[in-house]
Amino acid sequence: METELVGRWLTIDGDSGIVRYVGSVAGTKGTWLGVEWATSGRGKHNGTKDNHQYFICKRHQNNGSFIRNIQRINWGQTVLSAAHQRYIVDSSELECYPKTIDGNRRGKIEAVGFDKIARLQADFSHMEVLGLDMLQIYGTVPHELSAFVNLHTLTLAGNFLTQWQVVEDILNQLPNSCLSMLDISANPWDTPLDIPAESMVRFNVGWLKINNSPSLKWEDACRMAVRLGIRSLSFGWSKLVTTDTTNTLSLEELRLEHNQLTKLPSLDYLPQLKHLDVSSNPIEQITVDSVLSAKHCPLELLNIRDTQITSWTSIDNLQALSQLHTLSISHTPLTSTTTAHTLFQSTPTPKSTTDMIRAQIIARLPQIAKLDGSLISAAERTEMERYYLALCARSVPTGTTEDTLTNQFSRFKELVQVHGLPSSIGQRSAASSLKSRLAATTIELVCNLGDVEPLAVLHRPLIHTMFVRQLRPIAMRLAKSRSFDLFLKPAGATHWSHLDSDARPLSFYGLDDQSVVRVVHGPQ
């Protein structure tokens, strides 16, 4: 029946649009289709003719027109028809497949098994993954999907789907009511979608993808989530500006990358959320309110890469998320060269910038175990926390009290209780003379790190910017061997730092006046 065409998507002569009206038009004969076009400039009016309103253009004003239901209109196809198009190969096509493939220098490679693959694909009862993207699917007809008894992954992205009821009709026909993944991204949805508002779970879908869907709102996504009983939701690249809601969702994973969000989703309404991806959004800060109310939220992974976060206070606020163990925060203003060195008033280099940023984040967030894709070992955490303390101490004037440092830098007092108070408070390397940048250092040769009496001693001034690899020749001459380990203990410190990276400067390990370097060439 032609009235069922209302709400359907069509294409004709390279233009596409949605049918808003089917019926007669005064002063003409026959049946007309009132179409709101997606193609800019294709329409002429807003559904009005001779002062009579036949339909309203929802997406773009004055982009509607009337056309006849002519043969060259493409209305799309059903799910089963699309499955046949993509997966069924007839015998004539098999004969066209190459029997050999050119292997270049290896000669000809015999191609076998195409007929077996074709037979397996033709048997829909064994199919577990059905990929039907970009096939102009508009929906389904009754009883056509009963053969897909083992299906667990269904992709319908980039088709002609406009109505939510079509999605439910497809799911109702599948013998297996449980899908691990349903992808209905990039469809021309006619919003607002008529999704039932009741909180009853109707289906069982693990992961729902609705990416590239700028016509959908967060309210639509919430109703979909409840209706399908999903645990993971991908809603990226959709120009989403808000996630405000009063509905509690049982999501464990939420991907909202490449939208227009300016703040984190409210974790109050996501009590089971473990993974959150808001990368490539214009988020400028993470407020106390956005995380304190979710102290017991089980959030484990947070991706805020390529956002606009500029304040270290935002990172400090993440301490409230006690179960957070993985953080991605690269490519933000906060992690830029300027921001890192403005705080510590130092001259930037690419290497020192990377160390400063990583040291700050690791020291400020004791719960994280992975930062920007790199695991944080226990040794690295110890080194970074000590480096952070040294940076804090060197960035304030001489005479600054411990209480002032505690108030100025996050976790300073807590870290001092573990690693001790830095001895170089207020001692900056800003003087221009070489002498002022040298640290009087004692280099000792020992068999074991804990030895009381060294085997040999060398007193030598070292420059703070000297790399560990530049120290090795000095240690080699003292040990008369190429096999040794280097350790450094700043003046007043109680812990030895292993100089385990030749590419790092001695300042990274806290080198200052009266530091001791031990060259250990015996068993540890």
Coordinates of C-alpha atoms in Angstrom, one line a residue:
M1 CA 0.0 0.0 0.0
E2 CA 1.3 3.4 -0.9
T3 CA 0.5 4.9 2.5
E4 CA 3.2 2.6 4.0
L5 CA 5.7 4.6 2.0
V6 CA 5.5 7.5 4.5
G7 CA 8.8 7.6 6.4
R8 CA 10.7 5.6 3.8
W9 CA 14.0 6.7 2.4
L10 CA 14.5 6.9 -1.4
T11 CA 17.0 7.8 -4.0
I12 CA 16.5 9.1 -7.5
D13 CA 18.9 10.5 -10.0
G14 CA 21.6 10.9 -7.4
D15 CA 19.4 12.7 -4.9
S16 CA 18.0 11.2 -1.7
G17 CA 15.2 12.1 0.7
I18 CA 12.4 10.9 3.0
V19 CA 8.8 10.5 2.1
R20 CA 6.6 12.8 4.3
Y21 CA 3.3 12.6 2.4
V22 CA 1.5 10.2 0.1
G23 CA -1.8 11.2 -1.5
S24 CA -3.6 13.6 -3.8
V25 CA -2.7 17.3 -4.4
A26 CA -5.5 19.8 -5.1
G27 CA -5.8 20.7 -8.7
T28 CA -4.0 17.6 -10.0
K29 CA -4.8 14.0 -10.7
G30 CA -3.3 10.8 -9.3
T31 CA -1.1 10.2 -6.2
W32 CA 1.9 12.2 -5.3
L33 CA 4.8 11.7 -3.0
G34 CA 5.7 14.6 -0.8
V35 CA 9.5 14.3 -0.2
E36 CA 11.9 16.2 2.1
W37 CA 15.2 16.0 0.3
A38 CA 18.5 15.5 2.0
T39 CA 20.3 17.1 -0.9
S40 CA 20.6 20.8 -0.4
G41 CA 18.7 22.9 -3.0
R42 CA 16.8 19.9 -4.4
G43 CA 13.4 21.0 -2.9
K44 CA 11.4 24.2 -3.5
H45 CA 9.0 24.6 -0.5
N46 CA 8.1 23.4 3.0
G47 CA 5.3 21.0 2.0
T48 CA 2.9 23.8 1.1
K49 CA 1.1 24.2 -2.2
D50 CA -1.6 26.8 -2.9
N51 CA -1.6 27.8 0.8
H52 CA -2.4 24.2 1.8
Q53 CA 0.1 22.4 4.1
Y54 CA 0.5 18.8 3.0
F55 CA 3.7 18.0 5.1
I56 CA 6.4 19.8 7.1
C57 CA 10.1 19.5 6.4
K58 CA 11.8 18.5 9.7
R59 CA 15.4 18.6 8.7
H60 CA 15.8 21.5 6.2
Q61 CA 13.2 24.2 5.7
N62 CA 12.0 24.8 2.1
N63 CA 13.7 21.6 0.9
G64 CA 10.5 19.7 -0.1
S65 CA 8.8 18.9 -3.4
F66 CA 6.2 16.6 -4.9
I67 CA 7.1 13.8 -7.2
R68 CA 5.3 10.8 -8.8
N69 CA 6.0 7.3 -7.7
I70 CA 7.9 6.4 -10.9
Q71 CA 9.8 3.3 -11.7
R72 CA 13.3 4.7 -11.5
I73 CA 12.9 5.5 -7.7
N74 CA 15.2 3.3 -5.7
W75 CA 13.4 2.2 -2.5
G76 CA 16.1 -0.2 -1.3
Q77 CA 15.9 -3.8 -0.5
T78 CA 15.1 -6.2 2.5
V79 CA 17.7 -7.8 4.8
L80 CA 17.3 -11.2 3.2
S81 CA 17.7 -9.7 -0.3
A82 CA 20.9 -7.9 0.8
A83 CA 22.2 -11.1 2.3
H84 CA 21.7 -13.0 -0.9
Q85 CA 23.4 -10.1 -2.8
R86 CA 26.5 -10.2 -0.6
Y87 CA 26.9 -13.9 0.2
I88 CA 25.3 -16.0 -2.4
V89 CA 27.4 -16.9 -5.4
D90 CA 26.0 -18.8 -8.4
S91 CA 27.8 -21.3 -10.4
S92 CA 28.5 -18.9 -13.3
E93 CA 30.3 -16.6 -10.9
L94 CA 32.4 -19.4 -9.5
E95 CA 33.5 -20.3 -13.0
C96 CA 34.8 -16.7 -13.4
Y97 CA 37.1 -17.0 -10.3
P98 CA 40.8 -17.3 -11.2
K99 CA 42.2 -20.8 -10.9
T100 CA 45.7 -19.4 -10.3
I101 CA 47.0 -16.2 -8.8
D102 CA 50.2 -14.5 -9.9
G103 CA 52.7 -14.9 -7.1
N104 CA 55.3 -12.7 -8.8
R105 CA 58.7 -14.1 -8.1
R106 CA 57.2 -17.2 -6.5
G107 CA 55.4 -18.1 -9.7
K108 CA 51.7 -19.1 -9.9
I109 CA 49.7 -19.9 -6.8
E110 CA 46.8 -22.3 -7.2
A111 CA 43.5 -20.9 -5.8
V112 CA 41.3 -23.6 -4.3
G113 CA 38.3 -23.8 -2.0
F114 CA 36.2 -21.0 -3.6
D115 CA 33.4 -23.5 -4.1
K116 CA 33.5 -24.7 -0.5
I117 CA 33.5 -21.1 0.8
A118 CA 30.5 -20.3 -1.5
R119 CA 28.6 -23.4 -0.1
L120 CA 29.3 -22.3 3.5
Q121 CA 28.2 -18.8 2.8
A122 CA 25.0 -20.0 1.1
D123 CA 24.0 -21.8 4.3
F124 CA 22.6 -19.0 6.5
S125 CA 22.0 -21.5 9.3
H126 CA 25.8 -21.6 10.0
M127 CA 26.3 -17.9 9.7
E128 CA 27.5 -16.1 12.9
V129 CA 28.5 -12.7 11.5
L130 CA 26.3 -10.9 9.0
G131 CA 27.8 -7.8 7.5
L132 CA 25.3 -5.9 5.4
D133 CA 26.6 -2.3 5.4
M134 CA 26.0 0.1 2.5
L135 CA 23.4 -2.2 0.8
Q136 CA 20.4 0.2 0.8
I137 CA 18.4 -1.9 3.3
Y138 CA 15.0 -0.4 4.3
G139 CA 13.8 -3.2 6.6
T140 CA 12.4 -6.7 6.4
V141 CA 9.3 -8.7 5.5
P142 CA 7.7 -11.3 7.8
H143 CA 9.4 -14.7 8.3
E144 CA 12.4 -14.0 6.1
L145 CA 15.1 -14.3 8.8
S146 CA 14.3 -17.6 10.4
A147 CA 17.3 -19.3 8.8
F148 CA 19.8 -17.2 10.8
V149 CA 19.8 -19.4 13.9
N150 CA 23.4 -18.9 15.0
L151 CA 23.8 -15.2 14.2
H152 CA 25.5 -13.1 16.9
T153 CA 26.9 -10.1 15.0
L154 CA 24.7 -8.0 12.7
T155 CA 25.9 -4.9 10.8
L156 CA 23.3 -2.7 9.1
A157 CA 25.4 0.5 8.9
G158 CA 24.9 3.0 6.1
N159 CA 21.6 1.8 4.8
F160 CA 18.0 3.2 4.4
L161 CA 16.8 2.7 8.0
T162 CA 14.6 5.6 9.2
Q163 CA 12.2 4.1 11.8
W164 CA 13.0 2.4 15.1
Q165 CA 10.2 -0.1 14.6
V166 CA 12.1 -1.5 11.6
V167 CA 15.0 -2.4 13.9
E168 CA 12.7 -4.2 16.4
D169 CA 11.0 -6.0 13.5
I170 CA 14.4 -7.3 12.4
L171 CA 15.4 -8.4 15.9
N172 CA 12.0 -10.0 16.5
Q173 CA 12.5 -12.2 13.4
L174 CA 15.9 -13.5 14.5
P175 CA 15.7 -17.0 16.1
N176 CA 18.6 -16.1 18.4
S177 CA 17.4 -13.2 20.6
C178 CA 20.9 -12.5 21.9
L179 CA 23.3 -10.5 19.7
S180 CA 26.8 -9.7 20.8
M181 CA 26.9 -6.7 18.5
L182 CA 24.4 -4.6 16.5
D183 CA 25.7 -1.8 14.2
I184 CA 23.1 0.5 12.9
S185 CA 25.4 3.5 12.4
A186 CA 25.1 6.1 9.6
N187 CA 21.5 5.6 8.8
P188 CA 19.1 8.5 7.9
W189 CA 17.0 8.3 11.1
D190 CA 13.7 10.2 11.1
T191 CA 13.8 11.9 14.5
P192 CA 12.5 12.0 17.1
L193 CA 12.4 8.2 17.0
D194 CA 9.3 6.6 18.3
I195 CA 11.1 4.4 20.9
P196 CA 8.9 3.0 23.8
A197 CA 9.7 4.9 26.9
E198 CA 9.1 2.1 29.4
S199 CA 12.1 0.8 31.3
M200 CA 11.5 -2.8 30.3
V201 CA 14.3 -4.6 28.5
R202 CA 12.9 -6.1 25.3
F203 CA 16.0 -7.6 23.7
N204 CA 19.5 -8.7 24.7
V205 CA 22.2 -7.0 22.7
G206 CA 25.8 -6.7 24.1
W207 CA 27.2 -3.8 22.0
L208 CA 25.2 -1.2 20.1
K209 CA 26.9 1.1 17.5
I210 CA 25.1 4.2 16.3
N211 CA 28.2 6.2 15.1
N212 CA 27.9 8.9 12.5
S213 CA 24.2 9.6 13.4
P214 CA 24.0 13.4 13.8
S215 CA 20.2 13.3 13.7
L216 CA 20.0 11.2 16.9
K217 CA 20.0 12.8 20.4
W218 CA 21.2 11.4 23.7
E219 CA 17.6 10.7 24.7
D220 CA 17.3 8.4 21.7
A221 CA 20.5 6.6 22.7
C222 CA 19.3 6.2 26.3
R223 CA 16.0 4.6 25.2
M224 CA 17.8 2.4 22.7
A225 CA 20.1 1.3 25.5
V226 CA 17.3 0.4 27.8
R227 CA 15.2 -1.3 25.1
L228 CA 18.0 -3.5 23.9
G229 CA 19.6 -4.2 27.3
I230 CA 23.0 -3.2 26.0
R231 CA 26.2 -3.2 28.0
S232 CA 28.4 -1.2 25.5
L233 CA 27.4 1.8 23.4
S234 CA 29.3 3.6 20.6
F235 CA 27.9 7.0 19.7
G236 CA 30.8 8.8 18.1
W237 CA 31.2 11.3 15.2
S238 CA 27.6 12.5 15.7
K239 CA 27.9 16.2 16.8
L240 CA 26.5 15.3 20.2
V241 CA 26.5 18.4 22.5
T242 CA 25.1 17.0 25.8
T243 CA 24.6 13.8 27.7
D244 CA 22.3 15.2 30.3
T245 CA 19.8 12.7 31.5
T246 CA 17.8 11.5 34.5
N247 CA 17.7 7.9 33.3
T248 CA 20.0 5.4 35.0
L249 CA 21.8 3.2 32.4
S250 CA 23.4 -0.2 33.0
L251 CA 26.3 0.5 30.6
E252 CA 29.8 -0.9 31.2
E253 CA 31.4 0.8 28.2
L254 CA 30.6 4.1 26.6
R255 CA 32.4 5.5 23.5
L256 CA 31.6 9.1 22.6
E257 CA 34.7 10.1 20.6
H258 CA 34.7 13.0 18.1
N259 CA 31.6 14.8 19.3
Q260 CA 31.0 18.3 20.7
L261 CA 30.8 17.6 24.4
T262 CA 32.2 20.2 26.8
K263 CA 32.0 18.0 30.0
L264 CA 32.1 14.4 31.1
P265 CA 28.9 12.4 31.2
S266 CA 27.3 12.4 34.6
L267 CA 28.6 9.2 36.3
D268 CA 25.8 9.3 38.7
Y269 CA 23.6 7.8 36.1
L270 CA 26.2 5.3 34.9
P271 CA 26.8 3.3 38.1
Q272 CA 28.3 0.2 36.3
L273 CA 30.5 2.1 33.8
K274 CA 34.0 0.7 33.5
H275 CA 35.3 2.2 30.2
L276 CA 34.7 5.8 29.1
D277 CA 36.1 7.3 25.8
V278 CA 35.5 11.0 25.3
S279 CA 38.5 11.6 23.1
S280 CA 38.5 14.4 20.5
N281 CA 35.8 16.5 22.3
P282 CA 36.2 20.2 23.4
I283 CA 36.2 19.3 27.1
E284 CA 38.2 21.9 29.0
Q285 CA 38.0 20.7 32.5
I286 CA 37.0 17.8 34.8
T287 CA 35.2 19.3 37.8
V288 CA 35.1 18.1 41.3
D289 CA 31.3 17.7 41.1
S290 CA 31.6 15.4 38.0
V291 CA 33.7 12.8 39.9
L292 CA 33.1 13.2 43.6
S293 CA 29.5 12.1 43.3
A294 CA 30.8 9.0 41.6
K295 CA 33.4 8.0 44.2
H296 CA 32.2 4.4 44.0
C297 CA 31.9 4.3 40.3
P298 CA 33.9 1.3 38.9
L299 CA 35.4 3.3 36.1
E300 CA 38.7 1.6 35.1
L301 CA 39.6 3.2 31.8
L302 CA 39.3 6.9 30.8
N303 CA 40.3 8.3 27.4
I304 CA 40.5 12.1 27.3
R305 CA 43.0 12.2 24.5
D306 CA 42.8 15.2 22.1
T307 CA 40.5 17.2 24.4
Q308 CA 41.0 20.8 25.5
I309 CA 41.9 20.2 29.2
T310 CA 44.3 22.9 30.4
S311 CA 44.4 22.6 34.2
W312 CA 46.3 20.1 36.4
T313 CA 43.3 20.5 38.8
S314 CA 41.3 18.3 36.4
I315 CA 43.9 15.6 36.8
D316 CA 43.9 16.0 40.6
N317 CA 40.1 15.6 40.6
L318 CA 40.5 12.1 39.0
Q319 CA 42.0 10.9 42.3
A320 CA 38.3 10.4 43.4
L321 CA 38.0 7.5 40.9
S322 CA 39.7 4.9 43.0
Q323 CA 39.4 2.1 40.5
L324 CA 40.8 4.0 37.6
H325 CA 43.9 2.2 36.3
T326 CA 44.2 3.3 32.6
L327 CA 44.4 6.9 31.4
S328 CA 45.0 8.3 27.9
I329 CA 45.6 12.1 27.9
S330 CA 48.0 12.8 25.1
H331 CA 47.6 15.7 22.6
T332 CA 45.9 18.1 25.0
P333 CA 46.9 21.7 25.9
L334 CA 47.7 20.4 29.4
T335 CA 50.4 18.0 28.1
S336 CA 52.0 20.6 25.8
T337 CA 55.6 21.9 26.2
T338 CA 54.4 25.3 27.3
T339 CA 52.0 24.1 30.0
A340 CA 54.5 21.6 31.5
H341 CA 57.3 24.1 31.9
T342 CA 55.3 27.1 32.9
L343 CA 54.4 25.3 36.1
F344 CA 58.0 24.4 36.9
Q345 CA 59.6 27.5 35.4
S346 CA 62.3 25.7 33.4
T347 CA 63.7 25.7 30.0
P348 CA 62.0 23.1 27.8
T349 CA 63.6 20.3 25.7
P350 CA 61.5 17.6 24.0
K351 CA 62.9 14.9 26.4
S352 CA 62.5 16.9 29.6
T353 CA 59.0 17.8 28.6
T354 CA 58.0 14.2 28.2
D355 CA 59.5 13.3 31.6
M356 CA 57.9 16.3 33.3
I357 CA 54.4 15.5 32.0
R358 CA 54.6 11.8 32.7
A359 CA 56.1 12.4 36.2
Q360 CA 53.3 14.8 37.1
I361 CA 50.5 12.5 36.0
I362 CA 52.0 9.4 37.7
A363 CA 52.7 11.3 40.9
R364 CA 49.3 12.9 41.1
L365 CA 47.3 9.7 40.4
P366 CA 48.6 6.9 42.6
Q367 CA 45.9 4.4 41.3
I368 CA 46.8 4.3 37.6
A369 CA 48.8 1.5 36.2
K370 CA 48.8 2.4 32.5
L371 CA 49.4 5.9 30.9
D372 CA 49.0 6.7 27.2
G373 CA 49.4 3.0 26.3
S374 CA 52.5 2.4 28.4
L375 CA 52.5 0.3 31.6
I376 CA 53.8 1.9 34.7
S377 CA 56.2 -0.4 36.5
A378 CA 56.9 -0.1 40.3
A379 CA 60.4 1.1 39.6
E380 CA 59.1 3.8 37.2
R381 CA 56.5 5.0 39.7
T382 CA 59.2 5.4 42.3
E383 CA 61.5 7.3 40.0
M384 CA 58.7 9.5 38.7
E385 CA 57.4 10.4 42.1
R386 CA 61.0 11.3 43.2
Y387 CA 61.5 13.4 40.0
Y388 CA 58.1 15.1 40.7
L389 CA 59.2 16.0 44.2
A390 CA 62.5 17.4 42.9
L391 CA 60.7 19.5 40.3
C392 CA 58.4 20.9 42.9
A393 CA 61.3 21.8 45.2
R394 CA 63.3 23.5 42.5
S395 CA 60.3 25.5 41.2
V396 CA 59.8 27.6 44.4
P397 CA 62.0 30.3 46.1
T398 CA 64.7 29.4 48.6
G399 CA 63.2 29.2 52.1
T400 CA 59.8 28.0 51.0
T401 CA 58.3 25.8 53.8
E402 CA 57.0 22.3 53.4
D403 CA 53.5 23.4 54.2
T404 CA 53.6 25.9 51.3
L405 CA 54.7 23.1 49.0
T406 CA 52.0 20.9 50.3
N407 CA 49.3 23.5 49.5
Q408 CA 50.8 24.2 46.1
F409 CA 51.5 20.7 44.7
S410 CA 49.1 17.7 44.8
R411 CA 50.2 14.8 47.0
F412 CA 53.5 16.5 48.0
K413 CA 53.2 15.7 51.7
E414 CA 52.1 12.1 51.0
L415 CA 55.1 11.5 48.7
V416 CA 57.5 13.2 51.1
Q417 CA 56.5 10.6 53.8
V418 CA 57.4 7.9 51.3
H419 CA 60.5 9.3 49.6
G420 CA 61.7 12.0 52.0
L421 CA 61.9 15.8 51.6
P422 CA 64.0 17.0 48.7
S423 CA 67.2 18.8 49.8
S424 CA 67.2 21.3 46.9
I425 CA 64.2 23.5 47.8
G426 CA 64.6 26.7 45.9
Q427 CA 67.8 25.7 44.1
R428 CA 67.2 26.4 40.5
S429 CA 69.6 25.9 37.6
A430 CA 69.1 29.4 36.3
A431 CA 72.5 30.9 36.8
S432 CA 74.5 31.4 33.6
S433 CA 78.0 30.3 34.8
L434 CA 79.1 26.7 34.4
K435 CA 80.4 26.6 38.0
S436 CA 76.9 27.4 39.4
R437 CA 75.5 24.5 37.4
L438 CA 78.0 21.9 38.7
A439 CA 77.2 19.5 41.5
A440 CA 80.0 18.2 43.7
T441 CA 79.6 14.5 43.5
T442 CA 81.3 11.5 45.1
I443 CA 81.7 8.5 42.8
E444 CA 82.3 5.2 44.7
L445 CA 83.2 1.7 43.5
V446 CA 81.6 -1.1 45.5
C447 CA 80.9 -4.8 45.1
N448 CA 77.4 -4.6 46.6
L449 CA 75.2 -1.5 46.8
G450 CA 74.9 -1.9 50.6
D451 CA 78.6 -2.0 51.3
V452 CA 79.8 0.4 54.0
E453 CA 83.3 0.9 52.7
P454 CA 83.9 1.6 49.0
L455 CA 86.8 0.0 47.1
A456 CA 87.7 3.2 45.4
V457 CA 86.5 6.8 45.6
L458 CA 86.5 9.6 43.0
H459 CA 85.4 13.2 43.8
R460 CA 84.2 15.0 40.7
P461 CA 81.8 17.8 39.8
L462 CA 79.0 16.7 37.4
I463 CA 76.7 19.0 35.4
H464 CA 73.0 18.4 36.0
T465 CA 72.3 18.1 32.2
M466 CA 74.9 15.3 31.8
F467 CA 73.3 12.1 30.5
V468 CA 73.8 8.7 32.1
R469 CA 75.6 7.5 29.0
Q470 CA 78.2 10.3 29.5
L471 CA 78.8 9.1 33.0
R472 CA 79.6 5.6 32.0
P473 CA 83.2 6.2 30.7
I474 CA 84.1 7.8 34.0
A475 CA 82.6 4.7 35.9
M476 CA 84.4 2.4 33.4
R477 CA 87.8 3.8 34.3
L478 CA 87.1 3.6 38.0
A479 CA 85.9 0.0 37.8
K480 CA 88.4 -1.1 35.1
S481 CA 85.5 -3.0 33.7
R482 CA 82.6 -2.7 31.3
S483 CA 80.2 -4.7 33.5
F484 CA 78.6 -2.6 36.2
D485 CA 75.4 -0.9 37.4
L486 CA 75.1 2.8 38.4
F487 CA 73.1 4.1 41.3
L488 CA 72.6 7.7 42.6
K489 CA 71.5 9.0 46.0
P490 CA 70.9 12.8 46.3
A491 CA 72.2 14.5 49.4
G492 CA 69.9 13.8 52.4
A493 CA 68.0 11.0 50.6
T494 CA 67.7 7.5 52.0
H495 CA 66.9 5.7 48.7
W496 CA 69.2 4.8 45.8
S497 CA 67.9 5.4 42.3
H498 CA 69.0 3.0 39.6
L499 CA 70.4 4.9 36.6
D500 CA 68.7 2.5 34.2
S501 CA 68.3 4.8 31.2
D502 CA 71.3 6.1 29.2
A503 CA 69.0 8.6 27.5
R504 CA 68.1 10.5 30.7
P505 CA 69.9 13.4 32.3
L506 CA 71.3 13.0 35.9
S507 CA 68.9 15.7 37.0
F508 CA 66.0 13.3 36.3
Y509 CA 67.4 11.2 39.2
G510 CA 67.8 14.2 41.5
L511 CA 71.5 15.0 41.1
D512 CA 72.5 17.9 43.4
D513 CA 75.5 19.0 45.5
Q514 CA 76.9 16.3 47.7
S515 CA 75.2 13.5 45.7
V516 CA 76.8 10.0 45.7
V517 CA 77.0 7.8 42.7
R518 CA 77.9 4.1 43.3
V519 CA 79.4 1.9 40.6
V520 CA 78.4 -1.6 41.5
H521 CA 80.4 -4.3 39.7
G522 CA 79.6 -7.2 42.0
P523 CA 76.5 -9.4 42.6
Q524 CA 73.4 -7.5 43.8

